[in-house]
Amino acid sequence: MPADLDAALRNPVPDTLNGRLREFGTVRGRAARFAPDVSPFGGMPLRPEDGDWADLAALCGPGEPVVLVRAGDGPPALPAGWRLERAFPGVQMDGSAAPGEPDDDAVELGPADRAEMADLTARTEPGPWLARTAELGRFLGIRHGGRLVAMAGERMRLGGPGAGATEISAVCTDPEFRGKGLAGRLVRAVIAGIVTRGDRPVLHASAVNAGAIRLYRQMGFEVSREMRFDLLRTPDGG
């Protein structure tokens, strides 16, 4: 893996918002924050200085939540005024060896499907889903009797086009249709699209979700590093 892509994968939010998805957030100094209606994620250098913390606080506003995303094996050491509200360990998984395969039953989801996408994610909780999350990339779904019952798509895009990585996200299945392999089929279909663009598929999972990690391993993904998705609150104003 190129060193610059490896560095981007360790610190994905600033790379994404300084690069291919810059229209979806704001950057100040070395800190970056997605727009609040797109994603709760923020980022800054892996070894932040006082000015980086100040810049991230300015991007978020006083007393506001932000999920700090970065490689690491423990919660960040916070400066005065910041609060850790939830410590969330994760893993990053590399899908370079995961085979992609288009699926004839998978349909591309668009603006007309947003209400159903929001309903499915609200019921299955695959991760943060906000009003504009669906704008980040390509999302595929499977319908049954006209109803959206499974979905998978793209979130962060790292490195340069054709030599970077795209994160697979929002993998979810209606509880009534679980155990039928729909999520795996959609992930493989999303992989096929990512690989066609020349990107490397990656994804993130909770470090304690052994079932999901095992399933992704069976699909050809490998754990590449420990990650953190820690929910912080910025210092109150005044």
C-alpha positions as MATLAB code, in Angstrom:
seq = 'MPADLDAALRNPVPDTLNGRLREFGTVRGRAARFAPDVSPFGGMPLRPEDGDWADLAALCGPGEPVVLVRAGDGPPALPAGWRLERAFPGVQMDGSAAPGEPDDDAVELGPADRAEMADLTARTEPGPWLARTAELGRFLGIRHGGRLVAMAGERMRLGGPGAGATEISAVCTDPEFRGKGLAGRLVRAVIAGIVTRGDRPVLHASAVNAGAIRLYRQMGFEVSREMRFDLLRTPDGG';
ca = [
       0.000    0.000    0.000;
       1.377    3.481   -0.839;
       2.523    5.387    2.238;
       0.193    8.322    1.535;
      -2.847    6.049    1.298;
      -1.842    4.271    4.499;
      -1.608    7.654    6.246;
      -5.044    8.621    4.890;
      -6.598    5.400    6.169;
      -5.206    6.075    9.636;
      -6.766    9.535    9.685;
      -9.641    9.398    7.186;
     -11.747   12.488    7.912;
      -9.185   15.220    7.120;
      -8.073   13.347    3.996;
     -11.658   12.932    2.788;
     -12.626   16.564    3.422;
      -9.421   17.951    1.946;
      -9.905   15.703   -1.063;
     -12.695   14.031   -2.983;
     -15.592   14.906   -0.646;
     -14.541   18.441    0.279;
     -18.015   19.838   -0.471;
     -19.471   17.829    2.427;
     -17.633   19.522    5.290;
     -15.320   22.256    6.468;
     -11.628   22.453    7.245;
      -9.799   24.785    9.608;
      -6.052   24.429    9.906;
      -5.382   20.708   10.344;
      -8.876   19.937   11.698;
     -11.870   18.845    9.617;
     -15.559   18.280   10.301;
     -18.361   16.887    8.136;
     -21.444   19.067    7.817;
     -23.774   18.230   10.750;
     -26.521   16.938    8.430;
     -24.076   14.627    6.603;
     -22.065   12.877    9.328;
     -21.065   13.401   12.980;
     -17.415   12.650   12.152;
     -14.485   14.982   12.745;
     -10.746   14.582   12.622;
      -7.357   16.194   13.165;
      -3.728   15.003   13.347;
      -3.076   11.765   15.202;
      -0.854   13.736   17.588;
      -2.871   16.934   17.925;
      -1.542   20.144   19.384;
      -3.551   22.704   21.362;
      -4.269   24.659   18.192;
      -5.751   21.583   16.493;
      -8.177   21.063   19.369;
      -9.113   24.755   19.198;
      -9.713   24.516   15.451;
     -11.951   21.444   15.811;
     -13.922   23.183   18.571;
     -14.391   26.205   16.318;
     -15.675   24.009   13.475;
     -18.219   22.310   15.758;
     -19.319   25.182   18.007;
     -19.506   25.329   21.815;
     -20.995   22.377   23.689;
     -21.545   20.345   20.515;
     -20.981   16.609   19.901;
     -18.428   15.284   17.422;
     -17.218   11.751   16.743;
     -13.426   11.832   16.533;
     -12.248    9.224   14.006;
      -8.644    8.040   14.012;
      -6.370    5.026   14.274;
      -5.562    4.126   17.863;
      -6.004    1.678   20.695;
      -7.488    3.973   23.338;
      -9.529    7.142   23.852;
      -7.783   10.469   23.221;
      -6.177   12.523   25.967;
      -8.508   15.510   26.116;
      -7.554   19.097   26.868;
      -9.471   21.087   29.473;
     -13.143   21.609   28.705;
     -13.580   18.660   26.339;
     -15.679   15.689   27.493;
     -15.617   12.040   26.427;
     -19.245   10.872   26.219;
     -18.708    7.452   24.683;
     -15.518    5.493   24.076;
     -16.019    3.414   20.938;
     -13.289    1.030   19.725;
     -13.438   -0.188   16.162;
     -11.429   -1.961   13.502;
     -10.629   -1.059    9.940;
     -10.858   -3.891    7.429;
      -9.151   -4.031    4.045;
     -11.066   -5.575    1.157;
      -8.306   -5.781   -1.445;
      -8.787   -9.564   -1.597;
     -12.593   -9.493   -1.327;
     -14.206  -10.453   -4.637;
     -16.819   -8.106   -6.046;
     -19.773   -9.286   -8.058;
     -22.646   -7.305   -9.604;
     -26.088   -8.440   -8.513;
     -29.032   -8.406  -10.913;
     -31.461   -7.837   -8.042;
     -29.586   -4.825   -6.649;
     -31.061   -1.471   -7.616;
     -29.308    1.876   -7.392;
     -31.000    4.088   -4.816;
     -31.567    7.787   -5.410;
     -33.408   10.845   -4.071;
     -36.816    9.195   -4.501;
     -35.708    6.411   -2.123;
     -34.407    8.632    0.702;
     -37.424    8.216    2.981;
     -37.232    4.410    2.778;
     -33.454    4.485    3.306;
     -33.899    6.601    6.426;
     -36.625    4.274    7.716;
     -34.510    1.146    7.168;
     -31.463    2.622    8.890;
     -33.571    3.899   11.785;
     -34.858    0.358   12.386;
     -31.548   -1.462   11.922;
     -28.978    1.111   13.219;
     -26.002    0.286   10.957;
     -24.272    3.516   12.034;
     -24.861    7.253   11.776;
     -27.482    8.134    9.172;
     -28.451   11.776    8.755;
     -30.471   13.849    6.304;
     -27.705   14.084    3.669;
     -25.684   10.906    4.319;
     -27.069    9.356    1.134;
     -25.328   12.052   -0.933;
     -21.854   10.739   -0.052;
     -21.731    7.957   -2.626;
     -23.478    5.148   -4.450;
     -26.063    3.123   -2.535;
     -27.592   -0.157   -3.654;
     -30.683   -1.880   -2.317;
     -32.770   -5.014   -2.677;
     -36.550   -4.797   -2.686;
     -39.135   -7.421   -1.834;
     -42.695   -6.786   -2.930;
     -41.658   -3.234   -3.716;
     -40.327   -2.628   -0.178;
     -36.671   -1.814    0.524;
     -35.389   -4.668    2.705;
     -31.590   -4.413    2.448;
     -29.030   -1.757    1.604;
     -25.298   -1.033    1.375;
     -23.352    1.935    0.083;
     -20.325    4.213    0.208;
     -19.187    6.857    2.710;
     -15.626    8.250    2.949;
     -13.336    8.381   -0.107;
      -9.617    8.499    0.583;
      -6.579    9.315   -1.515;
      -6.717   10.208   -5.176;
      -9.277    8.841   -7.641;
      -8.175    5.572   -9.191;
      -5.488    5.021   -6.559;
      -7.348    5.507   -3.315;
      -9.896    3.748   -1.140;
     -13.644    3.930   -0.695;
     -15.358    3.018    2.568;
     -18.354    0.671    2.459;
     -21.042    1.713    4.929;
     -24.735    1.525    5.887;
     -24.865   -2.264    5.450;
     -28.260   -3.225    6.840;
     -31.109   -5.714    6.411;
     -34.687   -5.618    7.614;
     -34.931   -8.080   10.568;
     -37.616  -10.033    8.721;
     -35.173  -10.807    5.896;
     -31.970  -11.555    7.790;
     -30.208  -14.865    7.230;
     -30.858  -14.841    3.486;
     -27.468  -13.491    2.440;
     -28.800  -10.157    1.177;
     -26.188   -8.019    2.956;
     -23.330  -10.107    1.565;
     -24.702   -9.851   -1.947;
     -24.978   -6.082   -1.670;
     -21.496   -5.682   -0.205;
     -20.062   -7.685   -3.109;
     -22.018   -5.507   -5.560;
     -20.710   -2.321   -3.924;
     -17.167   -3.765   -4.048;
     -17.576   -4.369   -7.791;
     -18.365   -0.692   -8.354;
     -15.476    0.487   -6.172;
     -12.959   -1.762   -7.918;
     -14.200   -0.643  -11.341;
     -13.239    2.921  -10.351;
      -9.749    1.696   -9.426;
     -10.253    2.124   -5.666;
      -9.605   -0.259   -2.786;
     -12.686   -1.261   -0.708;
     -12.422   -0.765    3.051;
     -14.921   -0.815    5.885;
     -15.152   -0.265    9.630;
     -16.772   -2.422   12.282;
     -17.190   -2.304   16.020;
     -14.275   -4.055   17.717;
     -16.732   -5.960   19.925;
     -18.974   -7.122   17.066;
     -17.311  -10.488   16.562;
     -20.137  -11.721   14.334;
     -19.757   -8.902   11.820;
     -15.961   -9.203   11.777;
     -16.226  -12.953   11.204;
     -18.710  -12.426    8.341;
     -16.472   -9.869    6.637;
     -13.452  -12.154    7.034;
     -15.406  -14.890    5.275;
     -16.003  -12.446    2.415;
     -12.259  -11.799    2.041;
     -11.734   -8.739    4.255;
      -8.837   -8.616    6.708;
      -8.461   -6.485    9.830;
      -5.795   -3.898    9.005;
      -5.731   -1.759   12.168;
      -7.481   -0.687   15.350;
      -9.604    2.449   15.007;
     -11.452    4.805   17.348;
     -14.873    6.428   16.893;
     -15.054    8.338   20.176;
     -18.025   10.602   20.867;
     -16.740   13.861   22.330;
     -18.371   17.138   23.357;
     -16.636   20.416   22.729;
     -16.043   22.913   25.537;
     -19.012   25.070   26.536;
     -18.843   28.681   25.473;
     -18.192   31.525   27.897;
];
